[in-house]
CSV table of C-alpha atoms in Angstrom, one decimal:
chain,number,residue,atom,x,y,z
W,1,UNK,CA,6.0,17.5,18.0
W,2,UNK,CA,2.7,18.6,16.5
W,3,UNK,CA,0.4,15.5,17.1
W,4,UNK,CA,-2.4,17.1,15.1
W,5,UNK,CA,-0.2,17.4,12.0
W,6,UNK,CA,1.1,13.9,12.5
W,7,UNK,CA,-2.4,12.4,12.8
W,8,UNK,CA,-4.4,14.5,10.3
W,9,UNK,CA,-1.8,15.4,7.7
W,10,UNK,CA,1.3,13.3,7.8
W,11,UNK,CA,-0.2,9.8,8.3
W,12,UNK,CA,-3.0,10.1,5.7
W,13,UNK,CA,-0.4,11.2,3.0
W,14,UNK,CA,2.0,8.4,4.0
W,15,UNK,CA,-0.8,5.8,3.9
W,16,UNK,CA,-1.8,7.0,0.4
W,17,UNK,CA,1.7,6.8,-0.8
W,18,UNK,CA,2.3,3.5,0.9
W,19,UNK,CA,-0.7,1.9,-0.7
W,20,UNK,CA,0.2,3.2,-4.2
W,21,UNK,CA,3.8,2.0,-4.0
W,22,UNK,CA,2.7,-1.3,-2.5
W,23,UNK,CA,0.4,-2.0,-5.5
W,24,UNK,CA,3.1,-0.9,-7.9
W,25,UNK,CA,5.5,-3.2,-6.1
W,26,UNK,CA,3.1,-6.2,-6.5
W,27,UNK,CA,2.6,-5.3,-10.2
W,28,UNK,CA,6.4,-5.1,-10.7
W,29,UNK,CA,6.8,-8.5,-9.1
W,30,UNK,CA,4.4,-10.1,-11.5
W,31,UNK,CA,5.6,-8.1,-14.5
W,32,UNK,CA,8.2,-10.7,-15.8
W,33,UNK,CA,5.6,-13.5,-15.7
W,34,UNK,CA,3.1,-11.2,-17.4
W,35,UNK,CA,5.6,-10.4,-20.2
W,36,UNK,CA,6.3,-14.1,-20.7
W,37,UNK,CA,2.6,-14.9,-20.8
W,38,UNK,CA,1.2,-12.1,-22.9
W,39,UNK,CA,4.3,-11.5,-24.9
W,40,UNK,CA,5.5,-15.0,-25.6
W,41,UNK,CA,2.5,-17.2,-24.8
W,42,UNK,CA,4.3,-19.0,-22.0
W,43,UNK,CA,1.6,-19.7,-19.5
W,44,UNK,CA,2.0,-22.2,-16.6
W,45,UNK,CA,-0.4,-25.1,-16.2
W,46,UNK,CA,-3.2,-24.0,-13.9
W,47,UNK,CA,-3.2,-27.2,-11.9
W,48,UNK,CA,0.5,-27.0,-11.3
W,49,UNK,CA,0.3,-23.3,-10.4
W,50,UNK,CA,-2.5,-24.1,-7.9
W,51,UNK,CA,-0.3,-26.9,-6.4
W,52,UNK,CA,2.7,-24.5,-6.1
W,53,UNK,CA,0.5,-21.8,-4.5
W,54,UNK,CA,-0.9,-24.2,-1.9
W,55,UNK,CA,2.6,-25.5,-1.1
W,56,UNK,CA,4.0,-22.0,-0.6
W,57,UNK,CA,0.9,-20.9,1.4
W,58,UNK,CA,1.1,-23.9,3.8
W,59,UNK,CA,4.9,-23.3,4.3
W,60,UNK,CA,5.0,-19.5,4.6
W,61,UNK,CA,1.4,-18.3,4.9
W,62,UNK,CA,1.8,-17.8,8.6
W,63,UNK,CA,4.4,-15.1,8.0
W,64,UNK,CA,1.8,-13.0,6.1
W,65,UNK,CA,0.1,-12.6,9.5
W,66,UNK,CA,2.9,-12.8,12.0
W,67,UNK,CA,5.4,-10.5,10.4
W,68,UNK,CA,3.3,-7.4,10.1
W,69,UNK,CA,2.1,-7.8,13.7
W,70,UNK,CA,5.5,-8.5,15.2
W,71,UNK,CA,7.4,-5.9,13.3
W,72,UNK,CA,4.8,-3.0,13.4
W,73,UNK,CA,5.7,-1.8,17.0
W,74,UNK,CA,9.3,-1.2,15.9
W,75,UNK,CA,8.8,-0.1,12.3
W,76,UNK,CA,5.7,2.1,12.7
W,77,UNK,CA,3.1,2.6,10.0
W,78,UNK,CA,5.3,4.2,7.4
W,79,UNK,CA,8.3,2.0,8.1
W,80,UNK,CA,6.0,-1.1,7.6
W,81,UNK,CA,5.2,0.1,4.1
W,82,UNK,CA,8.9,0.7,3.3
W,83,UNK,CA,10.0,-2.6,4.9
W,84,UNK,CA,7.6,-4.9,3.0
W,85,UNK,CA,8.4,-3.1,-0.2
W,86,UNK,CA,12.2,-3.2,0.1
W,87,UNK,CA,12.6,-6.6,1.8
W,88,UNK,CA,15.4,-7.8,4.2
W,89,UNK,CA,13.1,-7.0,7.1
W,90,UNK,CA,14.3,-9.1,9.9
W,91,UNK,CA,18.0,-8.9,9.1
W,92,UNK,CA,18.3,-5.2,8.2
W,93,UNK,CA,15.1,-3.1,8.4
W,94,UNK,CA,14.1,-4.0,12.0
W,95,UNK,CA,17.6,-3.7,13.4
W,96,UNK,CA,18.2,-0.3,11.7
W,97,UNK,CA,14.8,1.0,12.8
W,98,UNK,CA,15.3,-0.1,16.4
W,99,UNK,CA,18.8,1.2,16.7
W,100,UNK,CA,17.8,4.5,15.2
W,101,UNK,CA,15.1,4.9,17.9
W,102,UNK,CA,17.4,3.9,20.7
W,103,UNK,CA,20.1,6.3,19.5
W,104,UNK,CA,17.6,9.1,19.2
W,105,UNK,CA,16.3,8.3,22.7
W,106,UNK,CA,12.6,8.1,21.6
W,107,UNK,CA,10.0,5.6,22.8
W,108,UNK,CA,9.1,2.6,20.6
W,109,UNK,CA,5.6,2.9,19.2
W,110,UNK,CA,5.4,6.7,19.7
W,111,UNK,CA,4.9,9.3,17.0
W,112,UNK,CA,8.5,10.4,17.4
W,113,UNK,CA,9.6,6.7,17.2
W,114,UNK,CA,7.7,6.3,14.0
W,115,UNK,CA,9.4,9.2,12.3
W,116,UNK,CA,12.9,8.2,13.5
W,117,UNK,CA,12.2,4.6,12.4
W,118,UNK,CA,11.3,6.0,8.9
W,119,UNK,CA,14.5,7.9,8.7
W,120,UNK,CA,16.6,4.9,9.8
W,121,UNK,CA,14.7,2.7,7.3
W,122,UNK,CA,15.4,5.2,4.5
W,123,UNK,CA,19.1,5.3,5.3
W,124,UNK,CA,19.3,1.5,5.5
W,125,UNK,CA,17.6,1.1,2.1
W,126,UNK,CA,20.0,3.5,0.4
W,127,UNK,CA,23.0,1.8,2.0
W,128,UNK,CA,21.5,-1.6,1.1
W,129,UNK,CA,21.3,-0.7,-2.5
W,130,UNK,CA,24.9,0.4,-2.6
W,131,UNK,CA,26.2,-2.7,-0.8
W,132,UNK,CA,24.1,-5.0,-3.0
W,133,UNK,CA,25.4,-3.3,-6.1
W,134,UNK,CA,28.9,-3.9,-5.0
W,135,UNK,CA,28.1,-7.4,-3.9
W,136,UNK,CA,26.5,-8.3,-7.2
W,137,UNK,CA,29.5,-7.0,-9.1
W,138,UNK,CA,32.3,-8.3,-6.9
W,139,UNK,CA,30.7,-10.4,-4.2
W,140,UNK,CA,31.5,-13.8,-5.5
W,141,UNK,CA,35.2,-13.0,-6.2
W,142,UNK,CA,35.6,-11.5,-2.7
W,143,UNK,CA,34.0,-14.5,-1.0
W,144,UNK,CA,36.2,-16.9,-3.0
W,145,UNK,CA,39.3,-15.1,-1.6
W,146,UNK,CA,38.1,-15.6,2.1
W,147,UNK,CA,39.3,-18.6,4.0
W,148,UNK,CA,36.7,-21.4,4.8
W,149,UNK,CA,36.7,-20.5,8.5
W,150,UNK,CA,35.5,-16.9,7.7
W,151,UNK,CA,32.8,-18.0,5.2
W,152,UNK,CA,31.5,-20.6,7.7
W,153,UNK,CA,31.3,-17.9,10.4
W,154,UNK,CA,29.0,-15.8,8.2
W,155,UNK,CA,26.3,-18.4,8.9
W,156,UNK,CA,26.2,-17.0,12.5
W,157,UNK,CA,25.6,-13.4,11.5
W,158,UNK,CA,21.8,-13.6,11.6
W,159,UNK,CA,21.6,-15.4,15.0
W,160,UNK,CA,24.1,-12.9,16.4
W,161,UNK,CA,22.0,-10.0,15.1
W,162,UNK,CA,18.8,-11.4,16.7
W,163,UNK,CA,20.7,-12.0,19.9
W,164,UNK,CA,21.8,-8.3,20.0
W,165,UNK,CA,18.2,-7.2,19.3
W,166,UNK,CA,16.9,-9.4,22.1
W,167,UNK,CA,19.4,-7.9,24.6
W,168,UNK,CA,18.6,-4.4,23.4
W,169,UNK,CA,14.9,-4.8,24.2
W,170,UNK,CA,15.5,-6.9,27.3
W,171,UNK,CA,17.2,-4.0,29.0
W,172,UNK,CA,13.8,-2.3,29.3
W,173,UNK,CA,11.7,-5.4,29.8
W,174,UNK,CA,13.9,-7.6,32.0
W,175,UNK,CA,11.1,-9.8,33.5
W,176,UNK,CA,9.4,-10.4,30.1
W,177,UNK,CA,12.8,-11.1,28.5
W,178,UNK,CA,13.6,-13.8,31.0
W,179,UNK,CA,10.1,-15.4,30.7
W,180,UNK,CA,10.2,-15.4,26.9
W,181,UNK,CA,13.8,-16.8,26.9
W,182,UNK,CA,12.7,-19.7,28.9
W,183,UNK,CA,9.4,-20.0,26.9
W,184,UNK,CA,11.3,-20.0,23.6
W,185,UNK,CA,13.7,-22.7,24.8
W,186,UNK,CA,10.8,-24.9,25.9
W,187,UNK,CA,9.1,-24.4,22.6
W,188,UNK,CA,12.3,-25.1,20.7
W,189,UNK,CA,12.9,-28.3,22.6
W,190,UNK,CA,9.3,-29.4,22.3
W,191,UNK,CA,9.4,-28.9,18.5
W,192,UNK,CA,12.6,-30.8,18.1
W,193,UNK,CA,11.4,-33.6,20.2
W,194,UNK,CA,8.4,-34.0,17.9
W,195,UNK,CA,5.7,-33.0,20.4
W,196,UNK,CA,3.9,-31.1,17.7
W,197,UNK,CA,4.4,-33.6,14.8
W,198,UNK,CA,0.6,-34.0,14.6
W,199,UNK,CA,0.5,-30.5,13.0
W,200,UNK,CA,1.5,-30.4,9.4
W,201,UNK,CA,4.8,-28.5,8.9
W,202,UNK,CA,4.9,-27.5,12.5
W,203,UNK,CA,8.7,-27.1,12.5
W,204,UNK,CA,8.5,-24.3,9.9
W,205,UNK,CA,6.1,-22.0,11.6
W,206,UNK,CA,5.0,-23.1,15.1
W,207,UNK,CA,8.0,-21.7,16.9
W,208,UNK,CA,7.6,-18.2,15.5
W,209,UNK,CA,3.8,-18.3,16.0
W,210,UNK,CA,4.0,-19.4,19.7
W,211,UNK,CA,6.8,-17.0,20.6
W,212,UNK,CA,5.2,-13.9,18.9
W,213,UNK,CA,1.7,-14.3,20.2
W,214,UNK,CA,2.9,-15.8,23.5
W,215,UNK,CA,5.0,-12.7,24.2
W,216,UNK,CA,2.0,-10.5,23.4
W,217,UNK,CA,-0.4,-12.3,25.8
W,218,UNK,CA,2.3,-12.7,28.5
W,219,UNK,CA,3.1,-8.9,28.3
W,220,UNK,CA,-0.6,-8.1,28.5
W,221,UNK,CA,-1.0,-10.4,31.6
W,222,UNK,CA,2.0,-8.8,33.3
W,223,UNK,CA,0.6,-5.3,32.6
W,224,UNK,CA,-2.7,-6.2,34.2
W,225,UNK,CA,-1.0,-7.7,37.2
W,226,UNK,CA,1.1,-4.5,37.7
W,227,UNK,CA,-2.1,-2.4,37.3
W,228,UNK,CA,-3.8,-4.4,40.1
W,229,UNK,CA,-0.8,-4.0,42.4
W,230,UNK,CA,-0.8,-0.2,42.0
W,231,UNK,CA,-4.6,0.0,42.8
């Protein structure tokens, strides 16, 4: 692979396209509200709007920082643009990107991994649009025909998906995987026992926050210890 082309030609073009499509995506998200406001004079009360914004920020604002950091090593720079524009990141984009890299035998975070991730993401987006189109048209009627035991089992799809991803990465990082599994269980028990109740809304964000940044710091510490042993 030509690293010079990847760094000096490919990435600048992708960053430019990613920023443009991102801005267009933001504009498209606000377009219905702008049409209602400018076209029909239906403007929300500013005080109510500010209250809603603060509520959403306190509940989900942590994801604005954690998700880009935690997903970037798998998605790569171009895949990150695509993922946050198309959505369904944790339950579709990340699994497709990671499985594509594993199937291609490339290293996560490398230039080759970034390109394979982009290909996997593109395929997942196309398939996602097809499946969603079918689901919107016939999804409710199909679900109504399924027995309750099957529809109840669908609630376990996302945990099963994350479990499969954990095992996939644990194969290459066995020590870190064991440590983080124990660490995650301790954090989960502590949150459910109310240890962090003094923090507002801790149950909605603290588990993800501690596990993501905890894994980063623990991995860095393990890397330093391995470096000292080899000296």
